[in-house]
CSV table of C-alpha atoms and ligand atoms in Angstrom, one decimal:
chain,number,residue,atom,x,y,z
A,1276,UNK,CA,64.6,-15.0,13.5
A,1277,UNK,CA,63.6,-17.3,10.8
A,1278,UNK,CA,61.0,-20.1,11.1
A,1279,UNK,CA,60.2,-20.3,7.4
A,1280,UNK,CA,57.9,-23.2,6.7
A,1281,UNK,CA,58.2,-24.7,10.2
A,1282,UNK,CA,55.0,-26.4,11.3
A,1283,UNK,CA,53.9,-25.1,14.7
A,1284,UNK,CA,51.2,-26.2,17.1
A,1285,UNK,CA,50.4,-23.8,20.0
A,1286,UNK,CA,47.8,-24.6,22.6
A,1287,UNK,CA,45.6,-22.0,24.3
A,1288,UNK,CA,46.5,-19.6,21.5
A,1289,UNK,CA,43.2,-17.8,20.9
A,1290,UNK,CA,44.3,-15.0,23.1
A,1291,UNK,CA,46.9,-13.7,25.6
A,1292,UNK,CA,50.4,-15.0,25.5
A,1293,UNK,CA,49.5,-17.9,23.1
A,1294,UNK,CA,48.2,-15.5,20.5
A,1295,UNK,CA,51.3,-13.3,20.8
A,1296,UNK,CA,53.4,-16.4,20.2
A,1297,UNK,CA,51.3,-17.3,17.2
A,1298,UNK,CA,51.7,-13.8,15.7
A,1299,UNK,CA,55.5,-13.7,16.2
A,1300,UNK,CA,56.0,-17.2,14.8
A,1301,UNK,CA,53.7,-16.5,11.8
A,1302,UNK,CA,55.7,-13.2,11.2
A,1303,UNK,CA,58.9,-15.4,11.2
A,1304,UNK,CA,57.4,-17.5,8.4
A,1305,UNK,CA,56.1,-20.5,10.4
A,1306,UNK,CA,52.9,-22.3,9.4
A,1307,UNK,CA,50.9,-21.8,12.7
A,1308,UNK,CA,48.2,-24.1,14.0
A,1309,UNK,CA,46.3,-22.8,17.0
A,1310,UNK,CA,44.3,-24.9,19.4
A,1311,UNK,CA,41.8,-23.5,21.9
A,1312,UNK,CA,38.6,-24.4,23.7
A,1313,UNK,CA,36.1,-22.0,22.1
A,1314,UNK,CA,35.5,-21.9,18.3
A,1315,UNK,CA,34.4,-18.2,18.3
A,1316,UNK,CA,37.6,-17.2,20.2
A,1317,UNK,CA,39.7,-19.1,17.6
A,1318,UNK,CA,37.8,-17.4,14.8
A,1319,UNK,CA,38.4,-14.0,16.3
A,1320,UNK,CA,42.1,-14.8,16.7
A,1321,UNK,CA,42.4,-15.8,13.1
A,1322,UNK,CA,40.6,-12.6,12.1
A,1323,UNK,CA,43.1,-10.6,14.2
A,1324,UNK,CA,46.0,-12.4,12.5
A,1325,UNK,CA,44.5,-11.6,9.1
A,1326,UNK,CA,44.4,-7.9,10.0
A,1327,UNK,CA,48.2,-8.3,10.5
A,1328,UNK,CA,48.4,-10.0,7.1
A,1329,UNK,CA,49.2,-13.3,8.7
A,1330,UNK,CA,47.4,-16.6,8.4
A,1331,UNK,CA,47.0,-19.6,10.7
A,1332,UNK,CA,44.9,-22.7,11.0
A,1333,UNK,CA,42.6,-23.1,14.0
A,1334,UNK,CA,41.4,-26.2,15.8
A,1335,UNK,CA,38.9,-26.5,18.7
A,1336,UNK,CA,40.3,-29.0,21.2
A,1337,UNK,CA,40.8,-29.5,24.9
A,1338,UNK,CA,44.3,-30.4,26.2
A,1339,UNK,CA,42.6,-32.5,28.9
A,1340,UNK,CA,41.1,-34.7,26.2
A,1341,UNK,CA,43.8,-36.9,24.6
A,1342,UNK,CA,41.4,-37.9,21.7
A,1343,UNK,CA,40.8,-34.3,20.7
A,1344,UNK,CA,44.5,-33.6,20.7
A,1345,UNK,CA,45.3,-36.7,18.8
A,1346,UNK,CA,42.7,-35.7,16.1
A,1347,UNK,CA,44.4,-32.3,15.7
A,1348,UNK,CA,47.9,-33.8,15.4
A,1349,UNK,CA,46.6,-36.3,12.8
A,1350,UNK,CA,45.0,-33.4,10.8
A,1351,UNK,CA,48.3,-31.4,10.9
A,1352,UNK,CA,50.3,-34.5,9.9
A,1353,UNK,CA,47.9,-35.2,7.1
A,1354,UNK,CA,48.3,-31.7,5.8
A,1355,UNK,CA,52.0,-31.1,6.4
A,1356,UNK,CA,53.5,-34.5,7.1
A,1357,UNK,CA,55.4,-33.1,10.1
A,1358,UNK,CA,55.3,-31.0,13.2
A,1359,UNK,CA,58.4,-29.0,14.0
A,1360,UNK,CA,57.4,-27.0,17.1
A,1361,UNK,CA,55.0,-27.6,19.9
A,1362,UNK,CA,54.2,-24.8,22.4
A,1363,UNK,CA,52.3,-26.0,25.4
A,1364,UNK,CA,50.8,-22.7,26.5
A,1365,UNK,CA,47.2,-23.6,27.6
A,1366,UNK,CA,46.8,-22.9,31.3
A,1367,UNK,CA,44.3,-21.9,33.9
A,1368,UNK,CA,44.2,-20.7,37.6
A,1369,UNK,CA,41.7,-21.7,40.3
A,1370,UNK,CA,43.2,-19.8,43.3
A,1371,UNK,CA,42.3,-20.4,46.9
A,1372,UNK,CA,44.0,-21.1,50.2
A,1373,UNK,CA,45.3,-24.6,50.5
A,1374,UNK,CA,43.3,-25.3,53.6
A,1375,UNK,CA,40.1,-24.5,51.8
A,1376,UNK,CA,40.9,-25.7,48.3
A,1377,UNK,CA,38.5,-28.2,46.8
A,1378,UNK,CA,39.8,-31.4,45.3
A,1379,UNK,CA,38.0,-30.3,42.1
A,1380,UNK,CA,40.0,-27.1,41.8
A,1381,UNK,CA,43.2,-29.0,42.5
A,1382,UNK,CA,42.5,-31.7,39.9
A,1383,UNK,CA,41.3,-29.2,37.2
A,1384,UNK,CA,44.5,-27.1,37.4
A,1385,UNK,CA,46.8,-30.1,37.5
A,1386,UNK,CA,44.8,-31.7,34.6
A,1387,UNK,CA,44.9,-28.7,32.3
A,1388,UNK,CA,48.3,-27.3,33.1
A,1389,UNK,CA,50.5,-30.3,33.8
A,1390,UNK,CA,48.7,-33.4,32.4
A,1391,UNK,CA,47.6,-31.3,29.3
A,1392,UNK,CA,51.3,-30.6,28.7
A,1393,UNK,CA,52.2,-34.3,29.1
A,1394,UNK,CA,49.3,-35.3,26.7
A,1395,UNK,CA,50.3,-32.9,24.0
A,1396,UNK,CA,54.0,-33.9,24.2
A,1397,UNK,CA,53.0,-37.6,24.0
A,1398,UNK,CA,50.8,-37.0,20.9
A,1399,UNK,CA,53.4,-35.0,19.0
A,1400,UNK,CA,56.6,-36.7,20.1
A,1401,UNK,CA,56.2,-39.8,17.9
A,1402,UNK,CA,56.3,-37.7,14.8
A,1403,UNK,CA,59.3,-35.6,16.1
A,1404,UNK,CA,61.2,-38.8,16.9
A,1405,UNK,CA,60.6,-40.1,13.4
A,1406,UNK,CA,61.7,-36.8,12.0
A,1407,UNK,CA,64.8,-36.8,14.3
A,1408,UNK,CA,64.1,-33.1,15.0
A,1409,UNK,CA,61.8,-30.9,16.9
A,1410,UNK,CA,61.4,-28.2,19.5
A,1411,UNK,CA,59.0,-28.3,22.5
A,1412,UNK,CA,58.5,-25.2,24.6
A,1413,UNK,CA,56.4,-25.4,27.8
A,1414,UNK,CA,55.0,-22.3,29.3
A,1415,UNK,CA,55.6,-22.6,33.1
A,1416,UNK,CA,55.5,-19.6,35.5
A,1417,UNK,CA,57.8,-18.0,38.1
A,1418,UNK,CA,55.2,-19.3,40.6
A,1419,UNK,CA,56.4,-22.8,39.7
A,1420,UNK,CA,59.8,-21.7,41.0
A,1421,UNK,CA,59.0,-19.8,44.1
A,1422,UNK,CA,55.4,-20.9,45.1
A,1423,UNK,CA,52.7,-18.5,46.1
A,1424,UNK,CA,50.1,-18.4,48.9
A,1425,UNK,CA,46.7,-19.1,47.5
A,1426,UNK,CA,48.1,-20.8,44.4
A,1427,UNK,CA,49.2,-24.3,45.6
A,1428,UNK,CA,47.5,-26.0,42.7
A,1429,UNK,CA,48.9,-23.6,40.1
A,1430,UNK,CA,52.4,-23.7,41.7
A,1431,UNK,CA,52.5,-27.5,41.8
A,1432,UNK,CA,51.3,-27.7,38.1
A,1433,UNK,CA,54.0,-25.2,37.0
A,1434,UNK,CA,56.7,-26.7,39.1
A,1435,UNK,CA,55.7,-30.1,37.6
A,1436,UNK,CA,56.0,-28.6,34.1
A,1437,UNK,CA,59.6,-27.5,34.9
A,1438,UNK,CA,60.5,-31.0,36.1
A,1439,UNK,CA,58.7,-32.6,33.1
A,1440,UNK,CA,60.7,-30.3,30.8
A,1441,UNK,CA,64.0,-31.5,32.2
A,1442,UNK,CA,63.0,-35.2,32.0
A,1443,UNK,CA,61.7,-34.8,28.4
A,1444,UNK,CA,64.9,-32.9,27.4
A,1445,UNK,CA,67.0,-35.8,28.7
A,1446,UNK,CA,64.9,-38.4,27.0
A,1447,UNK,CA,64.7,-36.8,23.6
A,1448,UNK,CA,68.1,-35.0,23.2
A,1449,UNK,CA,69.7,-37.9,21.4
A,1450,UNK,CA,67.0,-37.5,18.6
A,1451,UNK,CA,67.8,-33.8,18.2
A,1452,UNK,CA,64.6,-32.7,20.0
A,1453,UNK,CA,65.0,-29.8,22.4
A,1454,UNK,CA,62.7,-29.1,25.3
A,1455,UNK,CA,62.7,-25.9,27.3
A,1456,UNK,CA,60.4,-24.0,29.6
A,1457,UNK,CA,59.6,-20.3,29.9
A,1458,UNK,CA,58.7,-18.9,33.3
A,1459,UNK,CA,56.8,-15.7,32.8
A,1460,UNK,CA,56.4,-13.3,35.7
A,1461,UNK,CA,53.5,-10.9,35.8
A,1462,UNK,CA,52.1,-10.4,32.3
A,1463,UNK,CA,49.3,-8.2,31.1
A,1464,UNK,CA,46.6,-10.7,29.8
A,1465,UNK,CA,43.0,-11.7,30.7
A,1466,UNK,CA,44.5,-14.0,33.4
A,1467,UNK,CA,45.8,-11.0,35.4
A,1468,UNK,CA,43.2,-8.4,34.3
A,1469,UNK,CA,40.8,-9.3,37.1
A,1470,UNK,CA,43.3,-8.7,39.9
A,1471,UNK,CA,42.5,-5.8,42.3
A,1472,UNK,CA,44.5,-2.6,41.6
A,1473,UNK,CA,46.3,-2.7,45.0
A,1474,UNK,CA,47.7,-6.1,44.3
A,1475,UNK,CA,48.8,-5.0,40.8
A,1476,UNK,CA,50.5,-2.0,42.3
A,1477,UNK,CA,52.3,-4.1,45.0
A,1478,UNK,CA,53.5,-6.6,42.4
A,1479,UNK,CA,54.7,-3.9,40.0
A,1480,UNK,CA,56.6,-2.2,42.8
A,1481,UNK,CA,58.4,-5.5,43.5
A,1482,UNK,CA,59.5,-5.9,39.9
A,1483,UNK,CA,62.9,-4.3,39.3
A,1484,UNK,CA,61.9,-3.1,35.8
A,1485,UNK,CA,58.8,-1.5,37.4
A,1486,UNK,CA,56.3,-2.7,34.9
A,1487,UNK,CA,54.2,-5.7,34.1
A,1488,UNK,CA,55.3,-7.7,31.1
A,1489,UNK,CA,53.6,-7.8,27.8
A,1490,UNK,CA,52.6,-11.0,26.0
A,1491,UNK,CA,55.2,-10.0,23.3
A,1492,UNK,CA,57.9,-10.2,25.9
A,1493,UNK,CA,57.2,-13.9,26.4
A,1494,UNK,CA,56.7,-14.4,22.6
A,1495,UNK,CA,60.1,-13.0,21.8
A,1496,UNK,CA,61.9,-15.6,24.0
A,1497,UNK,CA,59.6,-18.3,22.6
A,1498,UNK,CA,60.6,-17.3,19.1
A,1499,UNK,CA,64.3,-17.6,20.0
A,1500,UNK,CA,63.8,-21.0,21.7
A,1501,UNK,CA,62.0,-22.2,18.7
A,1502,UNK,CA,64.6,-21.1,16.2
A,1503,UNK,CA,68.0,-22.6,15.3
A,1504,UNK,CA,69.7,-19.7,17.1
A,1505,UNK,CA,69.0,-21.7,20.3
A,1506,UNK,CA,70.2,-25.0,19.0
A,1507,UNK,CA,72.5,-25.7,22.0
A,1508,UNK,CA,69.9,-24.9,24.6
A,1509,UNK,CA,67.8,-27.7,26.1
A,1510,UNK,CA,66.3,-28.6,29.5
A,1511,UNK,CA,66.3,-25.0,30.6
A,1512,UNK,CA,63.7,-22.8,32.3
A,1513,UNK,CA,64.1,-19.2,31.4
A,1514,UNK,CA,62.4,-16.4,33.2
A,1515,UNK,CA,60.7,-13.4,31.6
A,1516,UNK,CA,59.8,-11.5,34.7
A,1517,UNK,CA,61.4,-8.0,34.6
A,1518,UNK,CA,63.9,-9.3,37.2
A,1519,UNK,CA,61.3,-10.3,39.8
A,1520,UNK,CA,63.2,-13.4,40.8
A,1521,UNK,CA,67.0,-13.5,40.8
B,158,NAP,P1,44.7,-16.5,29.1
B,158,NAP,O1,44.7,-15.1,28.6
B,158,NAP,O2,43.7,-17.0,30.1
B,158,NAP,O3,44.7,-17.5,27.8
B,158,NAP,C1,44.8,-18.9,28.0
B,158,NAP,C2,44.1,-19.6,26.8
B,158,NAP,O4,44.1,-21.0,27.1
B,158,NAP,C3,42.6,-19.2,26.7
B,158,NAP,O5,42.2,-18.9,25.4
B,158,NAP,C4,41.9,-20.5,27.3
B,158,NAP,O6,40.6,-20.7,26.7
B,158,NAP,C5,42.9,-21.5,26.8
B,158,NAP,N1,42.6,-22.8,27.5
B,158,NAP,C6,42.3,-22.9,28.8
B,158,NAP,N2,42.1,-24.2,29.1
B,158,NAP,C7,42.3,-24.9,28.0
B,158,NAP,C8,42.3,-26.3,27.6
B,158,NAP,N3,41.9,-27.2,28.6
B,158,NAP,N4,42.5,-26.7,26.4
B,158,NAP,C9,42.8,-25.8,25.4
B,158,NAP,N5,42.9,-24.4,25.7
B,158,NAP,C10,42.7,-24.0,26.9
B,158,NAP,O7,46.1,-16.8,29.7
B,158,NAP,P2,47.6,-16.2,29.5
B,158,NAP,O8,47.8,-15.2,30.6
B,158,NAP,O9,47.8,-15.8,28.1
B,158,NAP,O10,48.5,-17.4,29.9
B,158,NAP,C11,49.1,-18.3,29.0
B,158,NAP,C12,50.0,-19.2,29.7
B,158,NAP,O11,51.0,-18.5,30.4
B,158,NAP,C13,49.4,-20.1,30.8
B,158,NAP,O12,49.9,-21.4,30.8
B,158,NAP,C14,49.7,-19.3,32.1
B,158,NAP,O13,49.7,-20.2,33.2
B,158,NAP,C15,51.1,-18.8,31.7
B,158,NAP,N6,51.4,-17.7,32.5
B,158,NAP,C16,50.7,-16.5,32.5
B,158,NAP,C17,51.2,-15.4,33.3
B,158,NAP,C18,50.4,-14.1,33.3
B,158,NAP,O14,50.8,-13.2,34.1
B,158,NAP,N7,49.5,-13.9,32.4
B,158,NAP,C19,52.3,-15.6,34.1
B,158,NAP,C20,53.0,-16.8,34.2
B,158,NAP,C21,52.5,-17.8,33.4
B,158,NAP,P3,39.3,-20.1,27.5
B,158,NAP,O15,39.4,-18.7,27.5
B,158,NAP,O16,38.2,-20.7,26.7
B,158,NAP,O17,39.4,-20.7,28.9
């Protein structure tokens, strides 16, 4: 898959799925810009990429802060004069039963996952519309499709991302901008590392392919959706879940 000289912005890319996407896209020749919250995490991601003989630019910004995202976009435009690919990957969980969930935990998850995706699209889309080309990939979750007890905030945010993806795809298709979502299942990252072993075993048994996914499994689909090989695909949500939901 060739992304030679494509300018990419990936949020939440200092680790986990975002970093795997950054690595795949850089390997495919893209000029990768990673955004994350913590400067030292970004530095360690850039060091990791360097060990793989890959380079990227890093920016400290928070997807809940439109001004910080605007600043990143301006810097990328100043350097490259365009943005070809946006991957909205930054996401968090604050799990708890609905009955006991605090309004703060509800707001935080919706603000980072859903509103953060909206904000990044809004800041980038002006440039893509002018270019008359672009690709947006939103990282949703299977939980946004099926819901989950104890994750009402997360499920609502990811379901919202799926609906946002379809609306944006309809709005921007005429300008040759494709918008798709990826719904990962159960992927081995820091987000799932803290789960108790019995829950991991139960989940894994329910997955037809009998294993958790790896960040690279998600990154491979992301690479395809970013490339010209998927030029007739827009508005879709594609699962990477080992067959968990079918
Ligand atoms: P992760 O390992 O927790 O990495 C997420 C990254 O996003 C972290 O570096 C985090 O920074 C950053 N981030 C959090 N809030 C941010 C904000 N407001 N602005 C900018 N960056 C922010 O998560 P992951 O497992 O790779 O997940 C990546 C995406 O895939 C998420 O959207 C997640 O919902 C989705 N997903 C994951 C799974 C899974 O099983 N892992 C399944 C389905 C969907 P800090 O570390 O500083 O917080």
